[in-house]
Amino acid sequence: VQLQASGGGLVQAGGSLRLSCAASGSIFSISTMTWYRQARGKQRELVASITDGGSTNYADSVKGRFTISRDNAKNTVYLQMNSLKPEDTAVYYCNAFRGSGSQRFNYWGQGTLVTVSS
């Protein structure tokens, strides 16, 4: 299974970006998909997640600004990021996880850099 993240780049504060993470293989539809980020010198943190049933969860710091969604037909999860702030600058990673049932896994993508200038 491979996770390919894309969509990062340089944007001014207040701007928007949309990240995508495409998954190969057949596990996407049963995965909880999560975006994490890691800023320089800081620990990796959860940004947003979406379960296989479509339930979402967000870090307090991004609530109301970021939206996670998934397209099971395209094996892709998205992170729409609006009203970006300099503190959103980080490498963003996607993760596919399933912790129960006969198929259990935890896969990571390679990361995509988001830089927000002030």
Short mmCIF file of N, CA, C and O in Angstrom, two decimals:
data_model
loop_
_atom_site.label_atom_id
_atom_site.label_comp_id
_atom_site.label_asym_id
_atom_site.label_seq_id
_atom_site.Cartn_x
_atom_site.Cartn_y
_atom_site.Cartn_z
N VAL A 1 0.84 -1.19 0.00
CA VAL A 1 0.00 0.00 0.00
C VAL A 1 0.88 1.24 0.00
O VAL A 1 1.82 1.33 0.79
N GLN A 2 0.56 2.17 -0.87
CA GLN A 2 1.29 3.44 -0.91
C GLN A 2 0.31 4.59 -0.77
O GLN A 2 -0.80 4.54 -1.30
N LEU A 3 0.75 5.60 -0.04
CA LEU A 3 -0.02 6.83 0.12
C LEU A 3 0.78 7.96 -0.50
O LEU A 3 1.92 8.19 -0.09
N GLN A 4 0.20 8.64 -1.45
CA GLN A 4 0.89 9.72 -2.16
C GLN A 4 0.20 11.03 -1.85
O GLN A 4 -0.90 11.30 -2.33
N ALA A 5 0.87 11.86 -1.05
CA ALA A 5 0.32 13.16 -0.69
C ALA A 5 0.79 14.22 -1.67
O ALA A 5 1.93 14.18 -2.14
N SER A 6 -0.06 15.17 -1.94
CA SER A 6 0.28 16.27 -2.85
C SER A 6 -0.54 17.50 -2.49
O SER A 6 -1.48 17.42 -1.69
N GLY A 7 -0.19 18.63 -3.10
CA GLY A 7 -0.95 19.85 -2.92
C GLY A 7 -0.31 20.89 -2.04
O GLY A 7 -0.84 22.00 -1.90
N GLY A 8 0.81 20.55 -1.42
CA GLY A 8 1.48 21.54 -0.59
C GLY A 8 2.10 22.64 -1.42
O GLY A 8 2.17 22.56 -2.65
N GLY A 9 2.54 23.69 -0.73
CA GLY A 9 3.17 24.80 -1.42
C GLY A 9 3.28 26.00 -0.53
O GLY A 9 3.09 25.92 0.69
N LEU A 10 3.60 27.12 -1.15
CA LEU A 10 3.76 28.39 -0.45
C LEU A 10 2.52 29.24 -0.67
O LEU A 10 2.08 29.42 -1.82
N VAL A 11 1.96 29.75 0.41
CA VAL A 11 0.76 30.58 0.32
C VAL A 11 0.85 31.69 1.35
O VAL A 11 1.49 31.52 2.41
N GLN A 12 0.23 32.80 1.06
CA GLN A 12 0.21 33.90 2.02
C GLN A 12 -0.83 33.64 3.10
O GLN A 12 -1.82 32.92 2.88
N ALA A 13 -0.61 34.25 4.23
CA ALA A 13 -1.59 34.14 5.32
C ALA A 13 -2.96 34.59 4.83
O ALA A 13 -3.08 35.58 4.10
N GLY A 14 -3.97 33.83 5.23
CA GLY A 14 -5.32 34.10 4.78
C GLY A 14 -5.71 33.33 3.53
O GLY A 14 -6.90 33.31 3.17
N GLY A 15 -4.75 32.72 2.89
CA GLY A 15 -5.01 31.98 1.67
C GLY A 15 -5.49 30.57 1.92
O GLY A 15 -5.72 30.17 3.07
N SER A 16 -5.61 29.82 0.84
CA SER A 16 -6.14 28.45 0.90
C SER A 16 -5.27 27.49 0.11
O SER A 16 -4.61 27.87 -0.85
N LEU A 17 -5.30 26.26 0.55
CA LEU A 17 -4.68 25.15 -0.18
C LEU A 17 -5.55 23.92 0.00
O LEU A 17 -6.25 23.79 1.02
N ARG A 18 -5.48 23.02 -0.96
CA ARG A 18 -6.14 21.74 -0.80
C ARG A 18 -5.11 20.63 -0.96
O ARG A 18 -4.48 20.51 -2.02
N LEU A 19 -4.97 19.83 0.06
CA LEU A 19 -4.08 18.68 0.02
C LEU A 19 -4.87 17.45 -0.42
O LEU A 19 -6.06 17.31 -0.09
N SER A 20 -4.18 16.58 -1.13
CA SER A 20 -4.77 15.31 -1.54
C SER A 20 -3.85 14.18 -1.12
O SER A 20 -2.62 14.34 -1.08
N CYS A 21 -4.43 13.04 -0.85
CA CYS A 21 -3.65 11.85 -0.53
C CYS A 21 -4.33 10.68 -1.23
O CYS A 21 -5.45 10.30 -0.87
N ALA A 22 -3.64 10.14 -2.22
CA ALA A 22 -4.17 9.03 -2.99
C ALA A 22 -3.56 7.73 -2.48
O ALA A 22 -2.35 7.64 -2.29
N ALA A 23 -4.41 6.74 -2.29
CA ALA A 23 -3.97 5.45 -1.77
C ALA A 23 -4.04 4.38 -2.84
O ALA A 23 -5.02 4.31 -3.58
N SER A 24 -3.01 3.59 -2.93
CA SER A 24 -3.05 2.42 -3.80
C SER A 24 -3.59 1.25 -2.99
O SER A 24 -3.69 1.31 -1.78
N GLY A 25 -3.92 0.19 -3.66
CA GLY A 25 -4.40 -0.98 -2.95
C GLY A 25 -5.89 -0.93 -2.67
O GLY A 25 -6.58 -0.01 -3.06
N SER A 26 -6.34 -1.91 -1.92
CA SER A 26 -7.79 -2.09 -1.73
C SER A 26 -8.26 -1.76 -0.32
O SER A 26 -9.39 -2.06 0.04
N ILE A 27 -7.39 -1.12 0.47
CA ILE A 27 -7.74 -0.91 1.87
C ILE A 27 -8.39 0.43 2.16
O ILE A 27 -8.85 0.70 3.27
N PHE A 28 -8.45 1.29 1.16
CA PHE A 28 -8.87 2.67 1.43
C PHE A 28 -10.25 2.74 2.05
O PHE A 28 -10.47 3.45 3.03
N SER A 29 -11.20 2.03 1.50
CA SER A 29 -12.59 2.17 1.93
C SER A 29 -12.81 1.72 3.38
O SER A 29 -13.81 2.10 3.99
N ILE A 30 -11.91 0.92 3.92
CA ILE A 30 -12.08 0.44 5.30
C ILE A 30 -11.12 1.15 6.26
O ILE A 30 -11.01 0.78 7.42
N SER A 31 -10.46 2.17 5.78
CA SER A 31 -9.47 2.88 6.59
C SER A 31 -10.04 4.12 7.25
O SER A 31 -10.88 4.81 6.67
N THR A 32 -9.53 4.40 8.43
CA THR A 32 -9.64 5.76 8.97
C THR A 32 -8.47 6.53 8.39
O THR A 32 -7.32 6.12 8.53
N MET A 33 -8.77 7.62 7.72
CA MET A 33 -7.74 8.43 7.09
C MET A 33 -7.51 9.68 7.94
O MET A 33 -8.45 10.34 8.35
N THR A 34 -6.25 9.96 8.17
CA THR A 34 -5.90 11.06 9.06
C THR A 34 -4.80 11.90 8.44
O THR A 34 -3.87 11.36 7.84
N TRP A 35 -4.92 13.20 8.60
CA TRP A 35 -3.84 14.12 8.27
C TRP A 35 -3.14 14.51 9.58
O TRP A 35 -3.80 14.92 10.55
N TYR A 36 -1.83 14.39 9.57
CA TYR A 36 -1.00 14.87 10.66
C TYR A 36 -0.09 15.96 10.10
O TYR A 36 0.09 16.08 8.89
N ARG A 37 0.51 16.72 10.98
CA ARG A 37 1.51 17.67 10.56
C ARG A 37 2.63 17.75 11.58
O ARG A 37 2.43 17.47 12.75
N GLN A 38 3.78 18.13 11.08
CA GLN A 38 4.94 18.29 11.95
C GLN A 38 5.68 19.54 11.55
O GLN A 38 6.22 19.62 10.44
N ALA A 39 5.67 20.50 12.43
CA ALA A 39 6.42 21.73 12.22
C ALA A 39 7.86 21.51 12.69
O ALA A 39 8.14 20.63 13.50
N ARG A 40 8.75 22.32 12.18
CA ARG A 40 10.17 22.18 12.52
C ARG A 40 10.35 22.32 14.02
O ARG A 40 9.87 23.27 14.64
N GLY A 41 11.00 21.34 14.61
CA GLY A 41 11.30 21.39 16.03
C GLY A 41 10.15 20.98 16.93
O GLY A 41 10.27 21.08 18.15
N LYS A 42 9.05 20.53 16.33
CA LYS A 42 7.89 20.15 17.13
C LYS A 42 7.50 18.71 16.85
O LYS A 42 7.92 18.12 15.86
N GLN A 43 6.68 18.19 17.74
CA GLN A 43 6.19 16.82 17.55
C GLN A 43 5.09 16.78 16.51
O GLN A 43 4.41 17.78 16.26
N ARG A 44 4.95 15.62 15.91
CA ARG A 44 3.87 15.43 14.95
C ARG A 44 2.53 15.50 15.69
O ARG A 44 2.39 14.95 16.78
N GLU A 45 1.54 16.17 15.08
CA GLU A 45 0.24 16.31 15.71
C GLU A 45 -0.87 15.98 14.73
O GLU A 45 -0.74 16.17 13.53
N LEU A 46 -1.97 15.50 15.28
CA LEU A 46 -3.14 15.20 14.46
C LEU A 46 -3.81 16.49 14.04
O LEU A 46 -4.00 17.41 14.84
N VAL A 47 -4.16 16.56 12.77
CA VAL A 47 -4.86 17.73 12.23
C VAL A 47 -6.34 17.41 12.06
O VAL A 47 -7.20 18.14 12.55
N ALA A 48 -6.63 16.33 11.34
CA ALA A 48 -8.02 15.96 11.08
C ALA A 48 -8.07 14.50 10.67
O ALA A 48 -7.13 13.99 10.06
N SER A 49 -9.18 13.86 10.99
CA SER A 49 -9.36 12.46 10.61
C SER A 49 -10.79 12.24 10.14
O SER A 49 -11.71 12.99 10.49
N ILE A 50 -10.95 11.20 9.34
CA ILE A 50 -12.26 10.81 8.84
C ILE A 50 -12.32 9.29 8.83
O ILE A 50 -11.44 8.63 8.28
N THR A 51 -13.36 8.74 9.45
CA THR A 51 -13.49 7.29 9.53
C THR A 51 -14.04 6.72 8.22
O THR A 51 -14.46 7.47 7.33
N ASP A 52 -14.06 5.40 8.14
CA ASP A 52 -14.64 4.77 6.96
C ASP A 52 -16.13 5.08 6.84
O ASP A 52 -16.69 5.05 5.74
N GLY A 53 -16.76 5.41 7.96
CA GLY A 53 -18.18 5.78 7.94
C GLY A 53 -18.43 7.25 7.71
O GLY A 53 -19.59 7.68 7.63
N GLY A 54 -17.35 8.04 7.64
CA GLY A 54 -17.50 9.46 7.34
C GLY A 54 -17.50 10.39 8.54
O GLY A 54 -17.64 11.60 8.38
N SER A 55 -17.30 9.85 9.74
CA SER A 55 -17.22 10.71 10.91
C SER A 55 -15.89 11.44 10.91
O SER A 55 -14.85 10.86 10.61
N THR A 56 -15.94 12.72 11.29
CA THR A 56 -14.74 13.55 11.25
C THR A 56 -14.35 14.04 12.63
O THR A 56 -15.18 14.14 13.54
N ASN A 57 -13.08 14.37 12.74
CA ASN A 57 -12.54 14.90 13.98
C ASN A 57 -11.45 15.90 13.61
O ASN A 57 -10.69 15.66 12.67
N TYR A 58 -11.39 17.01 14.36
CA TYR A 58 -10.42 18.06 14.05
C TYR A 58 -9.68 18.50 15.30
O TYR A 58 -10.23 18.53 16.39
N ALA A 59 -8.45 18.90 15.10
CA ALA A 59 -7.73 19.58 16.16
C ALA A 59 -8.38 20.93 16.41
O ALA A 59 -8.89 21.57 15.47
N ASP A 60 -8.37 21.36 17.65
CA ASP A 60 -9.00 22.64 17.98
C ASP A 60 -8.41 23.79 17.17
O ASP A 60 -9.12 24.73 16.80
N SER A 61 -7.14 23.69 16.87
CA SER A 61 -6.45 24.79 16.19
C SER A 61 -6.91 24.97 14.74
O SER A 61 -6.64 26.02 14.15
N VAL A 62 -7.58 23.98 14.17
CA VAL A 62 -7.98 24.09 12.77
C VAL A 62 -9.50 24.05 12.58
O VAL A 62 -9.98 24.21 11.46
N LYS A 63 -10.23 23.85 13.65
CA LYS A 63 -11.70 23.80 13.55
C LYS A 63 -12.24 25.09 12.94
O LYS A 63 -11.83 26.18 13.31
N GLY A 64 -13.14 24.92 11.99
CA GLY A 64 -13.73 26.06 11.32
C GLY A 64 -12.92 26.58 10.15
O GLY A 64 -13.41 27.41 9.38
N ARG A 65 -11.69 26.09 10.00
CA ARG A 65 -10.84 26.54 8.89
C ARG A 65 -10.51 25.40 7.92
O ARG A 65 -10.38 25.63 6.72
N PHE A 66 -10.34 24.21 8.45
CA PHE A 66 -9.97 23.05 7.63
C PHE A 66 -11.14 22.10 7.51
O PHE A 66 -11.95 21.96 8.45
N THR A 67 -11.22 21.43 6.37
CA THR A 67 -12.26 20.42 6.15
C THR A 67 -11.64 19.18 5.54
O THR A 67 -10.96 19.27 4.51
N ILE A 68 -11.87 18.04 6.17
CA ILE A 68 -11.39 16.77 5.63
C ILE A 68 -12.54 16.07 4.94
O ILE A 68 -13.69 16.13 5.40
N SER A 69 -12.25 15.45 3.81
CA SER A 69 -13.26 14.69 3.08
C SER A 69 -12.59 13.52 2.38
O SER A 69 -11.36 13.48 2.27
N ARG A 70 -13.40 12.59 1.92
CA ARG A 70 -12.84 11.43 1.24
C ARG A 70 -13.72 11.06 0.06
O ARG A 70 -14.93 11.28 0.07
N ASP A 71 -13.07 10.50 -0.95
CA ASP A 71 -13.76 9.99 -2.13
C ASP A 71 -13.33 8.54 -2.29
O ASP A 71 -12.25 8.26 -2.80
N ASN A 72 -14.16 7.62 -1.84
CA ASN A 72 -13.79 6.21 -1.87
C ASN A 72 -13.66 5.68 -3.29
O ASN A 72 -12.91 4.73 -3.54
N ALA A 73 -14.38 6.27 -4.23
CA ALA A 73 -14.28 5.84 -5.62
C ALA A 73 -12.91 6.16 -6.21
O ALA A 73 -12.42 5.47 -7.11
N LYS A 74 -12.29 7.22 -5.67
CA LYS A 74 -10.97 7.64 -6.15
C LYS A 74 -9.85 7.25 -5.18
O LYS A 74 -8.69 7.60 -5.41
N ASN A 75 -10.21 6.57 -4.10
CA ASN A 75 -9.20 6.20 -3.08
C ASN A 75 -8.39 7.41 -2.63
O ASN A 75 -7.16 7.33 -2.47
N THR A 76 -9.08 8.51 -2.42
CA THR A 76 -8.39 9.77 -2.12
C THR A 76 -9.05 10.47 -0.93
O THR A 76 -10.28 10.51 -0.84
N VAL A 77 -8.21 11.02 -0.07
CA VAL A 77 -8.67 11.87 1.01
C VAL A 77 -8.13 13.27 0.77
O VAL A 77 -7.03 13.44 0.24
N TYR A 78 -8.93 14.25 1.13
CA TYR A 78 -8.59 15.65 0.90
C TYR A 78 -8.55 16.42 2.22
O TYR A 78 -9.23 16.06 3.18
N LEU A 79 -7.78 17.48 2.21
CA LEU A 79 -7.79 18.42 3.32
C LEU A 79 -7.86 19.82 2.73
O LEU A 79 -6.88 20.30 2.16
N GLN A 80 -9.03 20.41 2.82
CA GLN A 80 -9.21 21.79 2.37
C GLN A 80 -8.83 22.71 3.51
O GLN A 80 -9.41 22.64 4.60
N MET A 81 -7.85 23.55 3.26
CA MET A 81 -7.33 24.43 4.29
C MET A 81 -7.58 25.88 3.90
O MET A 81 -7.06 26.35 2.88
N ASN A 82 -8.41 26.55 4.67
CA ASN A 82 -8.74 27.95 4.42
C ASN A 82 -8.23 28.82 5.56
O ASN A 82 -7.89 28.32 6.64
N SER A 83 -8.18 30.12 5.30
CA SER A 83 -7.73 31.08 6.32
C SER A 83 -6.42 30.64 6.96
O SER A 83 -6.27 30.62 8.19
N LEU A 84 -5.48 30.27 6.13
CA LEU A 84 -4.21 29.74 6.63
C LEU A 84 -3.45 30.78 7.42
O LEU A 84 -3.48 31.99 7.12
N LYS A 85 -2.75 30.28 8.44
CA LYS A 85 -1.95 31.12 9.32
C LYS A 85 -0.49 30.67 9.26
O LYS A 85 -0.21 29.50 8.95
N PRO A 86 0.44 31.55 9.58
CA PRO A 86 1.86 31.13 9.59
C PRO A 86 2.09 29.91 10.48
O PRO A 86 2.95 29.08 10.15
N GLU A 87 1.35 29.79 11.55
CA GLU A 87 1.53 28.63 12.44
C GLU A 87 1.04 27.32 11.84
O GLU A 87 1.24 26.26 12.42
N ASP A 88 0.40 27.37 10.68
CA ASP A 88 0.02 26.15 9.96
C ASP A 88 1.19 25.59 9.14
O ASP A 88 1.07 24.50 8.58
N THR A 89 2.28 26.32 9.09
CA THR A 89 3.45 25.87 8.34
C THR A 89 3.98 24.57 8.93
O THR A 89 4.27 24.49 10.14
N ALA A 90 4.08 23.55 8.10
CA ALA A 90 4.52 22.24 8.56
C ALA A 90 4.59 21.29 7.36
O ALA A 90 4.11 21.61 6.27
N VAL A 91 5.17 20.13 7.61
CA VAL A 91 5.03 19.03 6.67
C VAL A 91 3.77 18.26 7.05
O VAL A 91 3.62 17.89 8.22
N TYR A 92 2.91 18.06 6.09
CA TYR A 92 1.65 17.38 6.33
C TYR A 92 1.75 15.94 5.80
O TYR A 92 2.16 15.71 4.66
N TYR A 93 1.35 15.01 6.65
CA TYR A 93 1.40 13.59 6.33
C TYR A 93 0.00 12.99 6.36
O TYR A 93 -0.80 13.33 7.24
N CYS A 94 -0.25 12.07 5.44
CA CYS A 94 -1.51 11.33 5.53
C CYS A 94 -1.24 9.94 6.08
O CYS A 94 -0.15 9.38 5.91
N ASN A 95 -2.24 9.41 6.73
CA ASN A 95 -2.13 8.13 7.40
C ASN A 95 -3.39 7.33 7.15
O ASN A 95 -4.49 7.87 7.18
N ALA A 96 -3.20 6.03 6.91
CA ALA A 96 -4.32 5.10 6.77
C ALA A 96 -4.23 4.09 7.90
O ALA A 96 -3.20 3.44 8.07
N PHE A 97 -5.29 3.96 8.65
CA PHE A 97 -5.25 3.14 9.87
C PHE A 97 -6.51 2.31 9.99
O PHE A 97 -7.61 2.77 9.69
N ARG A 98 -6.31 1.10 10.44
CA ARG A 98 -7.44 0.27 10.86
C ARG A 98 -6.94 -0.58 12.02
O ARG A 98 -5.96 -1.31 11.87
N GLY A 99 -7.60 -0.49 13.15
CA GLY A 99 -7.12 -1.16 14.34
C GLY A 99 -7.94 -2.32 14.81
O GLY A 99 -7.64 -2.89 15.87
N SER A 100 -8.94 -2.70 14.04
CA SER A 100 -9.79 -3.82 14.45
C SER A 100 -10.13 -4.68 13.24
O SER A 100 -9.88 -4.29 12.11
N GLY A 101 -10.68 -5.86 13.52
CA GLY A 101 -11.05 -6.75 12.43
C GLY A 101 -9.88 -7.59 11.95
O GLY A 101 -8.79 -7.56 12.51
N SER A 102 -10.13 -8.33 10.89
CA SER A 102 -9.11 -9.24 10.39
C SER A 102 -7.98 -8.51 9.66
O SER A 102 -6.87 -9.02 9.55
N GLN A 103 -8.27 -7.34 9.14
CA GLN A 103 -7.24 -6.52 8.49
C GLN A 103 -6.89 -5.35 9.39
O GLN A 103 -7.74 -4.50 9.64
N ARG A 104 -5.68 -5.33 9.87
CA ARG A 104 -5.20 -4.23 10.70
C ARG A 104 -3.94 -3.65 10.07
O ARG A 104 -3.07 -4.40 9.63
N PHE A 105 -3.87 -2.33 10.02
CA PHE A 105 -2.72 -1.72 9.36
C PHE A 105 -2.55 -0.28 9.80
O PHE A 105 -3.45 0.33 10.41
N ASN A 106 -1.40 0.26 9.49
CA ASN A 106 -1.05 1.64 9.82
C ASN A 106 -0.01 2.09 8.80
O ASN A 106 1.16 1.75 8.91
N TYR A 107 -0.45 2.80 7.79
CA TYR A 107 0.42 3.22 6.69
C TYR A 107 0.57 4.74 6.68
O TYR A 107 -0.36 5.48 6.98
N TRP A 108 1.77 5.19 6.28
CA TRP A 108 2.07 6.62 6.20
C TRP A 108 2.48 7.01 4.79
O TRP A 108 3.18 6.26 4.11
N GLY A 109 2.07 8.22 4.42
CA GLY A 109 2.55 8.81 3.18
C GLY A 109 3.85 9.54 3.42
O GLY A 109 4.35 9.63 4.56
N GLN A 110 4.40 10.14 2.37
CA GLN A 110 5.73 10.73 2.44
C GLN A 110 5.74 12.18 2.92
O GLN A 110 6.78 12.69 3.23
N GLY A 111 4.61 12.82 2.99
CA GLY A 111 4.54 14.19 3.45
C GLY A 111 4.58 15.21 2.34
O GLY A 111 5.21 15.00 1.30
N THR A 112 3.90 16.32 2.56
CA THR A 112 3.93 17.44 1.64
C THR A 112 4.06 18.72 2.45
O THR A 112 3.41 18.88 3.48
N LEU A 113 4.94 19.61 2.01
CA LEU A 113 5.28 20.80 2.79
C LEU A 113 4.31 21.94 2.50
O LEU A 113 4.07 22.29 1.33
N VAL A 114 3.77 22.50 3.56
CA VAL A 114 2.93 23.69 3.48
C VAL A 114 3.66 24.82 4.19
O VAL A 114 4.04 24.69 5.35
N THR A 115 3.85 25.91 3.47
CA THR A 115 4.51 27.08 4.04
C THR A 115 3.57 28.28 3.91
O THR A 115 3.13 28.60 2.81
N VAL A 116 3.26 28.89 5.04
CA VAL A 116 2.36 30.04 5.06
C VAL A 116 3.17 31.27 5.47
O VAL A 116 3.72 31.32 6.57
N SER A 117 3.24 32.22 4.58
CA SER A 117 4.02 33.43 4.85
C SER A 117 3.13 34.51 5.46
O SER A 117 1.94 34.60 5.14
N SER A 118 3.74 35.32 6.30
CA SER A 118 2.97 36.38 6.98
C SER A 118 2.99 37.66 6.18
O SER A 118 3.70 37.80 5.20
#
